[in-house]
PDB file of C-alpha atoms in Angstrom:
ATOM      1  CA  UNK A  18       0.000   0.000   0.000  1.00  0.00           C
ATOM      2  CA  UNK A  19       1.504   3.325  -0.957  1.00  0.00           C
ATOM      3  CA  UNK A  20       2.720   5.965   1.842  1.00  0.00           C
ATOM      4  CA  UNK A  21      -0.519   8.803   0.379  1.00  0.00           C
ATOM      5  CA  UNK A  22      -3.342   5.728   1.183  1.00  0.00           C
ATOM      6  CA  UNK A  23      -1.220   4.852   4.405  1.00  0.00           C
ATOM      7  CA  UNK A  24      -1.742   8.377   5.735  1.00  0.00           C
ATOM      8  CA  UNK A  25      -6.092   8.352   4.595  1.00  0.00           C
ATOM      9  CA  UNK A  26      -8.245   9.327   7.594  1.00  0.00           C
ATOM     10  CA  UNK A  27     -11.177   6.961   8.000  1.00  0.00           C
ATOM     11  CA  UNK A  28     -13.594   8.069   9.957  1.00  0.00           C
ATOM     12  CA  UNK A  29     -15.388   4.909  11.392  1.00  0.00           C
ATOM     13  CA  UNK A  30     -18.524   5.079  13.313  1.00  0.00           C
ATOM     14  CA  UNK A  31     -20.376   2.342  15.231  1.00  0.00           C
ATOM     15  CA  UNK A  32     -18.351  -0.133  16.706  1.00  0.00           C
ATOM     16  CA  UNK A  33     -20.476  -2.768  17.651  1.00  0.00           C
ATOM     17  CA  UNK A  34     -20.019  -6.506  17.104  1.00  0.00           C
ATOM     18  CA  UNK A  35     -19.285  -6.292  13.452  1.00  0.00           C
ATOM     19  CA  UNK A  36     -18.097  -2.523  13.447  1.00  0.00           C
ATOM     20  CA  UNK A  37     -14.769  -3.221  15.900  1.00  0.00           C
ATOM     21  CA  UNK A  38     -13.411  -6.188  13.556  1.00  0.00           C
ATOM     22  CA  UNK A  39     -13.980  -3.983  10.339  1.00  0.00           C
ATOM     23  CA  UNK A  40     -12.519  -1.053  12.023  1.00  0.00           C
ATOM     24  CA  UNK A  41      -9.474  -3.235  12.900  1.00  0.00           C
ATOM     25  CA  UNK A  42      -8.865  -4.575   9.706  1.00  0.00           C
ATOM     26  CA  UNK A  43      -8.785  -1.302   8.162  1.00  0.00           C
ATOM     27  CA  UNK A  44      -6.162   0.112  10.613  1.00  0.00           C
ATOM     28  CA  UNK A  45      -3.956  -3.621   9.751  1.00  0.00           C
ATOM     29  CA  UNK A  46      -3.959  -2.041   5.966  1.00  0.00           C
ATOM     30  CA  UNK A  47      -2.393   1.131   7.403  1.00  0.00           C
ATOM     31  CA  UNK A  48      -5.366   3.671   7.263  1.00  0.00           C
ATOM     32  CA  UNK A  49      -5.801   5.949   9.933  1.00  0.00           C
ATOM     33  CA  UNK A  50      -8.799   5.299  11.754  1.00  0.00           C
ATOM     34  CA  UNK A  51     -10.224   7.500  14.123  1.00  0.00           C
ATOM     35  CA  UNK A  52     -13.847   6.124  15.543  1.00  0.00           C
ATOM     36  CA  UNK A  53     -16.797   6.941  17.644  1.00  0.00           C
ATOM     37  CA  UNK A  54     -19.409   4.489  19.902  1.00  0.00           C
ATOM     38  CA  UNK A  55     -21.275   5.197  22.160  1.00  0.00           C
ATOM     39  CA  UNK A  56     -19.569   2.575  24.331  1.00  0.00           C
ATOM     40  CA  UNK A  57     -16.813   3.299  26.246  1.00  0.00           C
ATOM     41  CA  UNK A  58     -15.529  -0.159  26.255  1.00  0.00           C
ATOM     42  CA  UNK A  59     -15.933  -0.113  22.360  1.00  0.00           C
ATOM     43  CA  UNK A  60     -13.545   3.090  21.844  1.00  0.00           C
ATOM     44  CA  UNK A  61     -10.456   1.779  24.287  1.00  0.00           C
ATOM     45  CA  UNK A  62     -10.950  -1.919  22.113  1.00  0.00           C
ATOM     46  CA  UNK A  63     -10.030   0.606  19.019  1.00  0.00           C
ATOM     47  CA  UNK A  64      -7.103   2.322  20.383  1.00  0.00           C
ATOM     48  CA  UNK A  65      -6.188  -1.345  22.074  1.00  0.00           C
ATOM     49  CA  UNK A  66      -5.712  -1.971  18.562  1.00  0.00           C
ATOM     50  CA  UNK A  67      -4.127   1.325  16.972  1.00  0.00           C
ATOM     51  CA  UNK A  68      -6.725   3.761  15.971  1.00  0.00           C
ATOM     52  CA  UNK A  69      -8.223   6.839  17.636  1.00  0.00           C
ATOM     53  CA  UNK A  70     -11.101   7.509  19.510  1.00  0.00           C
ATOM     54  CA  UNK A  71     -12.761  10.508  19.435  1.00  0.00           C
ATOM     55  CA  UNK A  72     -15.387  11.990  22.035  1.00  0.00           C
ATOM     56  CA  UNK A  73     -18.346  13.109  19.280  1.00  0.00           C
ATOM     57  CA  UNK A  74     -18.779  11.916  15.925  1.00  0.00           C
ATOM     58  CA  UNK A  75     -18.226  15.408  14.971  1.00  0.00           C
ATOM     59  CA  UNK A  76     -14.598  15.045  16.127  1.00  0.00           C
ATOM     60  CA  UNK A  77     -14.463  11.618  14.254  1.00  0.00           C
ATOM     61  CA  UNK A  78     -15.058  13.465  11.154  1.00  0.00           C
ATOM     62  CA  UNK A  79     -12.537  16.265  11.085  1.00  0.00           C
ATOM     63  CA  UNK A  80     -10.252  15.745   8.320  1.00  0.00           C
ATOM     64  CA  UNK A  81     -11.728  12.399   6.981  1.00  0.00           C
ATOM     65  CA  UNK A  82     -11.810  11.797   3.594  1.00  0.00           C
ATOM     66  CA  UNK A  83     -13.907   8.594   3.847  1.00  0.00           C
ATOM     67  CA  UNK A  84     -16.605   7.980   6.510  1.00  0.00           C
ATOM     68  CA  UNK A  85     -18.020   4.870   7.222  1.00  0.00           C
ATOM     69  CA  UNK A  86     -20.889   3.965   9.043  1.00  0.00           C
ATOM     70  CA  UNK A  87     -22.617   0.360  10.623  1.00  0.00           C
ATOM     71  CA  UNK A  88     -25.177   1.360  13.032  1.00  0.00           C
ATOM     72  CA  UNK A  89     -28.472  -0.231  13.117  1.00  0.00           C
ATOM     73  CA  UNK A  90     -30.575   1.407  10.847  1.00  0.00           C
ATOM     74  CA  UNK A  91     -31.121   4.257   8.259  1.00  0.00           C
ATOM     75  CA  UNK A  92     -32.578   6.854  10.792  1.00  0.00           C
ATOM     76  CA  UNK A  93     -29.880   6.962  13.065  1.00  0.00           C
ATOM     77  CA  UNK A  94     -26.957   7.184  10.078  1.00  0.00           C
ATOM     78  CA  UNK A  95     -28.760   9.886   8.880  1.00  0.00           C
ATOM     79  CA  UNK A  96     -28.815  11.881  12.778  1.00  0.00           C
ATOM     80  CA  UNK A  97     -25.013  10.481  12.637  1.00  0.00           C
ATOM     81  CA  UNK A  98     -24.001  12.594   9.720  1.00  0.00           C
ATOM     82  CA  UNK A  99     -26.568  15.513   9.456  1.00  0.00           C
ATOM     83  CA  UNK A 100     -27.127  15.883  13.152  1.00  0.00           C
ATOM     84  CA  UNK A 101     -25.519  18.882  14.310  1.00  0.00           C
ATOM     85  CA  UNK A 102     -23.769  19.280  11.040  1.00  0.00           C
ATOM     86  CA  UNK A 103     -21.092  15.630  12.354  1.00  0.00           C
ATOM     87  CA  UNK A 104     -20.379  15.772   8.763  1.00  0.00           C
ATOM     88  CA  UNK A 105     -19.489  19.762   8.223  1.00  0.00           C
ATOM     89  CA  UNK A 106     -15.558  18.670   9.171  1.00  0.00           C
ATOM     90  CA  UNK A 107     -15.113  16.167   6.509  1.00  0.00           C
ATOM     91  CA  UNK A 108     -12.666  16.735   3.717  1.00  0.00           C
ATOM     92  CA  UNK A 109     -14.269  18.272   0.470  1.00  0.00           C
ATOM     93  CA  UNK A 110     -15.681  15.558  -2.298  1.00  0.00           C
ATOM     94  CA  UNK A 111     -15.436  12.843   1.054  1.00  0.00           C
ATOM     95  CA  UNK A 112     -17.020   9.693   0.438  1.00  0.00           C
ATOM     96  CA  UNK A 113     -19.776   8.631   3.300  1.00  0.00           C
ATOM     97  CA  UNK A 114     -20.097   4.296   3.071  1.00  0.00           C
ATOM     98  CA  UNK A 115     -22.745   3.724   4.978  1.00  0.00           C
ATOM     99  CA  UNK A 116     -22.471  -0.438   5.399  1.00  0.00           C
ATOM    100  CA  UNK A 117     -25.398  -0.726   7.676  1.00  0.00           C
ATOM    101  CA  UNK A 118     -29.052  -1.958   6.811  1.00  0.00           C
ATOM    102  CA  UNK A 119     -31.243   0.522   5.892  1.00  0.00           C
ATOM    103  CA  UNK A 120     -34.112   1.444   3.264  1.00  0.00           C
ATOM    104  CA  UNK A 121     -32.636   2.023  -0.342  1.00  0.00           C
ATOM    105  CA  UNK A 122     -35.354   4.907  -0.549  1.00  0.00           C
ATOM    106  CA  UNK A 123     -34.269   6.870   1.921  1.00  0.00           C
ATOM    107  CA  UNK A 124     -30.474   6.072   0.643  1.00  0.00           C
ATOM    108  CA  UNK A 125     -31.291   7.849  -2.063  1.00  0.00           C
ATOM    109  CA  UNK A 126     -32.867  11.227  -0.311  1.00  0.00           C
ATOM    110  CA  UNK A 127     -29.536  10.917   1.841  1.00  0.00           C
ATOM    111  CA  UNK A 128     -27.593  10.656  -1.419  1.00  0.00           C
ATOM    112  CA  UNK A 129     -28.879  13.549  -2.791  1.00  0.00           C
ATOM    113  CA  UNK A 130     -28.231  15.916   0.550  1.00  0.00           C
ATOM    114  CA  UNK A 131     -24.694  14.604   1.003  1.00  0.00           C
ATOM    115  CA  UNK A 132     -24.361  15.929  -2.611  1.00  0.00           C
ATOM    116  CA  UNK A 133     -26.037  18.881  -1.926  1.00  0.00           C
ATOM    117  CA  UNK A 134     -22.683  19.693   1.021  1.00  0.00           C
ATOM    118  CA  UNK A 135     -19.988  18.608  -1.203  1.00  0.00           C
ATOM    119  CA  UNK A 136     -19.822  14.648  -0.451  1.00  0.00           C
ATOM    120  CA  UNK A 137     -20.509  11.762  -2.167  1.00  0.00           C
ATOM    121  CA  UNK A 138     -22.162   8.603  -0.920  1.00  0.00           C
ATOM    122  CA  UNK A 139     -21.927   4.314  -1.494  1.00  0.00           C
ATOM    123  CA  UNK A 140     -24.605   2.159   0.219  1.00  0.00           C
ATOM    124  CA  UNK A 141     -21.867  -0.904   0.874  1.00  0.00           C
ATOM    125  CA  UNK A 142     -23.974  -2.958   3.275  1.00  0.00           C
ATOM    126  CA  UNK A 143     -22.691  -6.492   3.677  1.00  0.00           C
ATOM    127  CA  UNK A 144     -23.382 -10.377   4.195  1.00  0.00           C
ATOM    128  CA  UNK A 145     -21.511 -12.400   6.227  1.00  0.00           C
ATOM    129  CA  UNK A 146     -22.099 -11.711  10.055  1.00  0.00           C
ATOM    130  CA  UNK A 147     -20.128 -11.648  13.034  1.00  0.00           C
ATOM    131  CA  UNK A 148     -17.485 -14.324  11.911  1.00  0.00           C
ATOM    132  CA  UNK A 149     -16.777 -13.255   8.405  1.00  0.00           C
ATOM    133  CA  UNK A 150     -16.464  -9.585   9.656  1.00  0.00           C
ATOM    134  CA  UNK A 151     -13.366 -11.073  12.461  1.00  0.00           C
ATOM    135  CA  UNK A 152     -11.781 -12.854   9.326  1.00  0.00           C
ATOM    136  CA  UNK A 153     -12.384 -10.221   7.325  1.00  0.00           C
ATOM    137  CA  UNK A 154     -13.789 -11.955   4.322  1.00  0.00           C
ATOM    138  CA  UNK A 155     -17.401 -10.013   4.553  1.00  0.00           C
ATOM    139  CA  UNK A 156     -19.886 -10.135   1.182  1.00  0.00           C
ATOM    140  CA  UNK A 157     -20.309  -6.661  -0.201  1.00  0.00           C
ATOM    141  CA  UNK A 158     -22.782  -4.958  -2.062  1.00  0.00           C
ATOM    142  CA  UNK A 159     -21.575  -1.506  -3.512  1.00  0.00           C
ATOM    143  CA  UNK A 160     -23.990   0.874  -4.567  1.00  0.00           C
ATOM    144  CA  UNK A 161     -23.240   4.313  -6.130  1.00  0.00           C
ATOM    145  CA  UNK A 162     -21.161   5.896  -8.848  1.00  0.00           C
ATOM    146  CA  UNK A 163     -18.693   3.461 -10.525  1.00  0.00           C
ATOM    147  CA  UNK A 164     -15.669   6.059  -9.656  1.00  0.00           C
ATOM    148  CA  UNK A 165     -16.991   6.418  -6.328  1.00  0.00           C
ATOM    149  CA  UNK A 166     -16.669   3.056  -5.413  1.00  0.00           C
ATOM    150  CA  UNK A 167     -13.365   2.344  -6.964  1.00  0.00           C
ATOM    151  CA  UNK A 168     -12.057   5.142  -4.582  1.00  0.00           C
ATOM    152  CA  UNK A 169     -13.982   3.304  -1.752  1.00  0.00           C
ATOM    153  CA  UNK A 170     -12.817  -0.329  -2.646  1.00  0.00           C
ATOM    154  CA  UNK A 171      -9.423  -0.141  -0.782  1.00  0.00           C
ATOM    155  CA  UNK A 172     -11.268  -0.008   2.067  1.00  0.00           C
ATOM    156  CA  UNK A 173     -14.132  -2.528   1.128  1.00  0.00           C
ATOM    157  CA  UNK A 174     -11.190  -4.958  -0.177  1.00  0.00           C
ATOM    158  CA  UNK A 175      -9.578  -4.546   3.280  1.00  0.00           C
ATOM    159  CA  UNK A 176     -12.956  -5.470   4.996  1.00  0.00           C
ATOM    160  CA  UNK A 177     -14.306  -7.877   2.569  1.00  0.00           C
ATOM    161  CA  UNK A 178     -13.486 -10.990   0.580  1.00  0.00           C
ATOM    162  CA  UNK A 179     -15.605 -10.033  -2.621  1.00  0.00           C
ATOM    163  CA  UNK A 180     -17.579  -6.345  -3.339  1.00  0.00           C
ATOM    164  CA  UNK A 181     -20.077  -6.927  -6.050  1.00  0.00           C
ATOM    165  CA  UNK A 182     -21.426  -3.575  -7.744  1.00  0.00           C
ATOM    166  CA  UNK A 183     -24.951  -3.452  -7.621  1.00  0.00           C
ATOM    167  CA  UNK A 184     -25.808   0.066  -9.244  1.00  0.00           C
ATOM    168  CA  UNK A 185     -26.520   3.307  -8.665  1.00  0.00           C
ATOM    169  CA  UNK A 186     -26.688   4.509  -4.843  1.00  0.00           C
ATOM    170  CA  UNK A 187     -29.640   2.939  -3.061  1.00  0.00           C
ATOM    171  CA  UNK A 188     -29.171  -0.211  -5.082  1.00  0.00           C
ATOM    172  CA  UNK A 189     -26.215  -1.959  -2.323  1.00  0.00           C
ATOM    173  CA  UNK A 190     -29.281  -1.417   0.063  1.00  0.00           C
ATOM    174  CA  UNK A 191     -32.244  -2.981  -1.847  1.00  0.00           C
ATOM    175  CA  UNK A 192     -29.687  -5.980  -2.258  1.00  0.00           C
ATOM    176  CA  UNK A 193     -29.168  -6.477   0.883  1.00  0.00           C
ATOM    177  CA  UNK A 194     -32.943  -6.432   1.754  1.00  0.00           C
ATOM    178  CA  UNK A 195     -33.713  -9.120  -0.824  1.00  0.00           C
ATOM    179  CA  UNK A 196     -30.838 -11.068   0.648  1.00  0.00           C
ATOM    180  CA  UNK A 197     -32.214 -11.265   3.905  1.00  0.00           C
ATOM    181  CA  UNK A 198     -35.744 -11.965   3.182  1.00  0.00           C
ATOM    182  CA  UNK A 199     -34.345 -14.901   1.044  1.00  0.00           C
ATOM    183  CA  UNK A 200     -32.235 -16.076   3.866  1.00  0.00           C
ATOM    184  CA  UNK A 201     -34.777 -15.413   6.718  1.00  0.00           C
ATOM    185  CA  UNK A 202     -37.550 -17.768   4.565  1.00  0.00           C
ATOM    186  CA  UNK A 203     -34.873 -20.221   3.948  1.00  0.00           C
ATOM    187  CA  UNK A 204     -34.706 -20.057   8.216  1.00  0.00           C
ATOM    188  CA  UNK A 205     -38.313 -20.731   8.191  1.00  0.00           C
ATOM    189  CA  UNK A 206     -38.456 -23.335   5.656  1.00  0.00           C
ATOM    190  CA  UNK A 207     -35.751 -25.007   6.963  1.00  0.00           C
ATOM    191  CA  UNK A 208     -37.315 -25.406  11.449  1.00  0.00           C
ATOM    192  CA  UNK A 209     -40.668 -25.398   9.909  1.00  0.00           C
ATOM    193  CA  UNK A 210     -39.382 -28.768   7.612  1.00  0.00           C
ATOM    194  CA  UNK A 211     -37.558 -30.011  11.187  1.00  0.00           C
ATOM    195  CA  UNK A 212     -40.684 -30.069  13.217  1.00  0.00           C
ATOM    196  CA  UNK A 213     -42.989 -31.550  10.601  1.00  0.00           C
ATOM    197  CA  UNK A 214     -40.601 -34.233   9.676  1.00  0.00           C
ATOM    198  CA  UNK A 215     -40.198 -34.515  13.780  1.00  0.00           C
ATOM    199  CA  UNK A 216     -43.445 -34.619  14.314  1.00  0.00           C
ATOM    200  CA  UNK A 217     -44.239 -37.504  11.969  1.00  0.00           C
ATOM    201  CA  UNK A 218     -41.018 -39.125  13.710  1.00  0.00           C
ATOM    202  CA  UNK A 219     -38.001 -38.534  11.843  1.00  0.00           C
ATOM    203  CA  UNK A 220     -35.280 -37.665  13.667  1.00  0.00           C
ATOM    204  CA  UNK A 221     -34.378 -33.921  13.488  1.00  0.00           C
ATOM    205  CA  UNK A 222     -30.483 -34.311  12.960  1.00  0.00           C
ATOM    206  CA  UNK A 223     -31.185 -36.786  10.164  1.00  0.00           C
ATOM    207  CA  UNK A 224     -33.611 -34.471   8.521  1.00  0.00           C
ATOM    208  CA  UNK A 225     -30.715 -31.720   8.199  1.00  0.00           C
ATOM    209  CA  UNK A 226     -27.955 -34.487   7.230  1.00  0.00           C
ATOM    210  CA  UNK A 227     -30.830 -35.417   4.308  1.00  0.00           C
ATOM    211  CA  UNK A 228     -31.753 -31.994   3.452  1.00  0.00           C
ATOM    212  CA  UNK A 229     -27.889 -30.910   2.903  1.00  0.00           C
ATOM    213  CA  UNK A 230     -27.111 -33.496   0.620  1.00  0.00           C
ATOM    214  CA  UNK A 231     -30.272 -32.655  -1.206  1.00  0.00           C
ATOM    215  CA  UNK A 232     -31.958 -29.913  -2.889  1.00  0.00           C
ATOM    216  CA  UNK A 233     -33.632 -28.424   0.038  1.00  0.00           C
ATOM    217  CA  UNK A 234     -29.843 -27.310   1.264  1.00  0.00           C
ATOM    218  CA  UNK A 235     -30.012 -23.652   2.010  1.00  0.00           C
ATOM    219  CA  UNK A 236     -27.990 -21.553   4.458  1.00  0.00           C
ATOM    220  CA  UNK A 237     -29.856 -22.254   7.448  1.00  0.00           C
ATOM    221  CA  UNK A 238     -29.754 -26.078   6.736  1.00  0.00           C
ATOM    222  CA  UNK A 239     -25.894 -25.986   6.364  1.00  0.00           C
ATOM    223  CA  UNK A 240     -24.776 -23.958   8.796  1.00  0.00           C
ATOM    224  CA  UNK A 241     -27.425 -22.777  11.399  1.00  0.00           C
ATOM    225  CA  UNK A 242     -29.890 -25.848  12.218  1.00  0.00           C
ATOM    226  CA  UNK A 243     -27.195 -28.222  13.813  1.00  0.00           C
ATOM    227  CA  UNK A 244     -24.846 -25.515  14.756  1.00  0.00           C
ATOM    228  CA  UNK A 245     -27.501 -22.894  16.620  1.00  0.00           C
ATOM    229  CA  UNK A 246     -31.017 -24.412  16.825  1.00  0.00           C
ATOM    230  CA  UNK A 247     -30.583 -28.302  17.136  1.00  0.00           C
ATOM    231  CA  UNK A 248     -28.046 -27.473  19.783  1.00  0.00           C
ATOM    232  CA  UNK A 249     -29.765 -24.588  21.291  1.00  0.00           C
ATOM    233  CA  UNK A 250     -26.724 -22.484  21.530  1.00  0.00           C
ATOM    234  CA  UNK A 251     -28.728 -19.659  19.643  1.00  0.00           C
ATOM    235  CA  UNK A 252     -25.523 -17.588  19.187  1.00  0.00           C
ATOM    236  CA  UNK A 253     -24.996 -16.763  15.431  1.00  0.00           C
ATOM    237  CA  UNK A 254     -24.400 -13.225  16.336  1.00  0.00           C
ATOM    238  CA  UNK A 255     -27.352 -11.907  14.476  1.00  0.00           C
ATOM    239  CA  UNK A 256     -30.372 -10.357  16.122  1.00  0.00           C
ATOM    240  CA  UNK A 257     -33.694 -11.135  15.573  1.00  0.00           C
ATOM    241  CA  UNK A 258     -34.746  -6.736  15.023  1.00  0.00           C
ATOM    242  CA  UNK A 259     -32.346  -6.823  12.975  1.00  0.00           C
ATOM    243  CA  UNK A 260     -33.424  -9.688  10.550  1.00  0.00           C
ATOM    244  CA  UNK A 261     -37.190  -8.677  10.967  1.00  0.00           C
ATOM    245  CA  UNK A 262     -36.486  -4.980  10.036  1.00  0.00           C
ATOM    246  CA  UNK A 263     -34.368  -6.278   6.827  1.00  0.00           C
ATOM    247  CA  UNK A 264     -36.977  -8.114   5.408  1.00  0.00           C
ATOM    248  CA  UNK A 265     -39.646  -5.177   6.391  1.00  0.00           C
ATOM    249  CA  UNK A 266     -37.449  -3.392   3.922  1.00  0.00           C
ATOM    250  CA  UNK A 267     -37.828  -5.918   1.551  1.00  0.00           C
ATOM    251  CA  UNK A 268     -41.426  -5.716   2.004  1.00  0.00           C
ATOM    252  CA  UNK A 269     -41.664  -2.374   2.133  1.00  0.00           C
ATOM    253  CA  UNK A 270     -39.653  -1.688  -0.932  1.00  0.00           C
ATOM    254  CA  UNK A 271     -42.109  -4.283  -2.750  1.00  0.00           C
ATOM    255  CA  UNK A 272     -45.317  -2.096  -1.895  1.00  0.00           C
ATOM    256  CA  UNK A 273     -43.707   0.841  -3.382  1.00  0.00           C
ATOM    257  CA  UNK A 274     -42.915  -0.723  -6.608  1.00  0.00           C
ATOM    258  CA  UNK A 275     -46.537  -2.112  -6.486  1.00  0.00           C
ATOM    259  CA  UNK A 276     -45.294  -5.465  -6.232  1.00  0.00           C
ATOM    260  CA  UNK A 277     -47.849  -8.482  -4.729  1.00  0.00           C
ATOM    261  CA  UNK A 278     -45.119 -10.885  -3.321  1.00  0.00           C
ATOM    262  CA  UNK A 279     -47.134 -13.105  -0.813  1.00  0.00           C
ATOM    263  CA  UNK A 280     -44.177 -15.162   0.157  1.00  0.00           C
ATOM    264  CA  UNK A 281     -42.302 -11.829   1.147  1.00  0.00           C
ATOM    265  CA  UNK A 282     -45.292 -10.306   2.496  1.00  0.00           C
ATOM    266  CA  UNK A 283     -45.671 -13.508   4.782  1.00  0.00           C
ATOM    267  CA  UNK A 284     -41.849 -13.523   5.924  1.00  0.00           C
ATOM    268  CA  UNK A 285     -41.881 -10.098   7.145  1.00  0.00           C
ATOM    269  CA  UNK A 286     -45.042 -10.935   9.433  1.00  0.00           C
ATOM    270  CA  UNK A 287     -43.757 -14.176  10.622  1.00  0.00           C
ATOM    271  CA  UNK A 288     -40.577 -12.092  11.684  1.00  0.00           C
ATOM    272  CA  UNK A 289     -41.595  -9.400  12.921  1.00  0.00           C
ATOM    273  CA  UNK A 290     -44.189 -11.235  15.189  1.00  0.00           C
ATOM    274  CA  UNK A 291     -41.187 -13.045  16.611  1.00  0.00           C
ATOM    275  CA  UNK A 292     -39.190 -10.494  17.011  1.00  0.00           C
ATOM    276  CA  UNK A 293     -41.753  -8.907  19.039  1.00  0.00           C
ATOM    277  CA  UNK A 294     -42.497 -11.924  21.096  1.00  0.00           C
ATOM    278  CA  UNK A 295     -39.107 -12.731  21.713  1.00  0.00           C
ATOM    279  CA  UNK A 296     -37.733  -9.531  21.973  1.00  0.00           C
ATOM    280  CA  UNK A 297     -35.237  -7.695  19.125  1.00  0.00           C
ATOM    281  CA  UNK A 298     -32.304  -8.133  20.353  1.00  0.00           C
ATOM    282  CA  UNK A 299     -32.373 -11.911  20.594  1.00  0.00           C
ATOM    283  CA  UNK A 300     -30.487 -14.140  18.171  1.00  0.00           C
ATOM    284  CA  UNK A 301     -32.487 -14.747  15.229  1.00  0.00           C
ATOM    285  CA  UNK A 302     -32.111 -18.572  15.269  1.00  0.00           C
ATOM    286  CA  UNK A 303     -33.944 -18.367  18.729  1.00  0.00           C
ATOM    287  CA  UNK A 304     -37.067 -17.954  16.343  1.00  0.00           C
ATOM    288  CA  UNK A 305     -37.229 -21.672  16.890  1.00  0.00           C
ATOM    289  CA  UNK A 306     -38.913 -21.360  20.318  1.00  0.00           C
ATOM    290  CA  UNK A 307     -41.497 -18.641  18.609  1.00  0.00           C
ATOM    291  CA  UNK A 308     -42.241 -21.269  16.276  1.00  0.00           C
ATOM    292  CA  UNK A 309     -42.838 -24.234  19.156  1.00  0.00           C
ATOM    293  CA  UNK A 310     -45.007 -22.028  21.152  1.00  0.00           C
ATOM    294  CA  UNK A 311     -47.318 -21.359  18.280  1.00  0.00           C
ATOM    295  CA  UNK A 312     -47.257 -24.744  16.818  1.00  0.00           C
ATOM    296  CA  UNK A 313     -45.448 -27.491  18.488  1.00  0.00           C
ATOM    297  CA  UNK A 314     -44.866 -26.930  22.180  1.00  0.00           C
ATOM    298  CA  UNK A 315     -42.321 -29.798  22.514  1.00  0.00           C
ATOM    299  CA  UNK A 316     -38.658 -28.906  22.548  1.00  0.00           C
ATOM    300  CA  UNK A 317     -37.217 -29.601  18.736  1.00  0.00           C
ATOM    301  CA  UNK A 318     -33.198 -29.786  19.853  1.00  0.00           C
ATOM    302  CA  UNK A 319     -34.115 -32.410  22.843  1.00  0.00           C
ATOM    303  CA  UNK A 320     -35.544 -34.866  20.142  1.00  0.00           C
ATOM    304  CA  UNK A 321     -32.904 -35.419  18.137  1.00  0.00           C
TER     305      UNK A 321
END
């Protein structure tokens, strides 16, 4: 990496569970991170590992020429960079990369009144969870003006294993939505095909060891059923709000196309009903025991 990208302020807010690893990768490739939580504990783990905390996000900002954000939803990126004018202390022509999950819609509207101050924004959310984000081999989904994002994909390459380019900005975002409600019905398909097989008497292990060597593999099948559900561990490091307000996107994003997409519509109820029994910050493979209580009150994991 040459000495000018060595010495690029990154400006790195939201340093949750998958924000700290990314955040640490990025300072391994030599850019100088300087980052903002609202956690205490979160900013030391950052200077721990070689970057800068800063006391506002404001002061995160100052000098930056790339921003990044991965906070929980569209709303509070937007207070994060508009709010009090955070973003006022950014380098002219900056590019924002917001990599949370949030509504392509309003990605666009925030697009346009970056724009309007002299930035430019990508929607790069990404795939992958907890895991992928420590080993740094994260899915990405770029969306915004091709030049844009081949300024940005130093640091997306540094974070990620591959960064697909979806389209315009807003378009990284609507991805990700349809990638979620895909993956949260396969999570349905998949304990909803447990428990009826169980409760004809197959054995639940022997369903998933049938399933992944057929064509009703899926995600959840290979690498959530035995590992999270079946052993009741629950701890895939994904959160039940968060999955449920994904594929609300999704869903959303449908009605304003004027899309009918029953099987999406039906997803987004099933999770957010969960989500609110359960509670959102719960992992989303917990969804399990939503599932039982409505259904099939005997334990799934404890038969097989």
């Amino acid at each position: 990496m040459s000495s000018t990208l060595n010495a690029t302020r990154v400006a790195f807010i939201g340093l949750g569970a998958m924000g700290q690893p990314m955040a640490q990768h990025l300072i391994s490739a030599g850019f100088d991170v300087v980052g903002f939580d609202l956690s205490k504990d979160a900013k030391i783990k950052l200077a721990d590992a070689g970057g800068r905390a800063a006391e506002t996000i404001s002061d995160a900002m100052v000098g930056a020429s790339f921003v990044i954000t991965m906070l929980p939803n569209g709303k509070i990126v937007r207070e994060a960079l508009l709010g009090e004018n955070a973003c006022g202390g950014l380098k002219q022509n900056a590019v924002v990369i917001d990599m949370s999950s949030s509504a392509p819609n309003d990605t666009r509207e925030l697009g346009l009144e970056l724009a309007s101050r002299g930035l430019r924004l990508v929607d790069a959310p990404v795939s992958g969870g907890v895991k992928r984000a420590v080993s740094g081999t994260l899915t990405i989904m770029a969306g915004g003006e091709d030049a844009d994002i081949e300024e940005a994909e130093p640091l997306l390459k540094a974070v990620g294993q591959q960064v697909f380019r979806t389209g315009p900005v807003g378009s990284g975002h609507a991805m990700k939505a349809i990638n979620n409600f895909v993956s949260g019905a396969g999570v349905l398909a998949a304990i909803e095909g447990v428990l009826l097989g169980r409760a004809f008497g197959l054995e639940p292990a022997t369903i998933v060891d049938i399933l992944n060597s057929s064509s009703g593999k899926n995600n959840a099948t290979e690498v959530k059923m035995k590992q999270f559900i079946l052993s009741e561990t629950f701890g895939s490091g994904f959160a039940i709000g968060l999955m449920a307000k994904d594929i609300r996107i999704a869903a959303d994003l449908a009605k304003t196309l004027g899309l009918r997409l029953d099987a999406l519509a039906s997803t987004a109820d099933a999770w957010d009903a969960a989500q609110k029994a359960l509670g959102p910050s719960e992992d989303h493979t917990r969804i399990i025991r939503y599932i039982e209580d409505h259904n099939l009150p005997r334990k799934l994991a404890n038969s097989g």
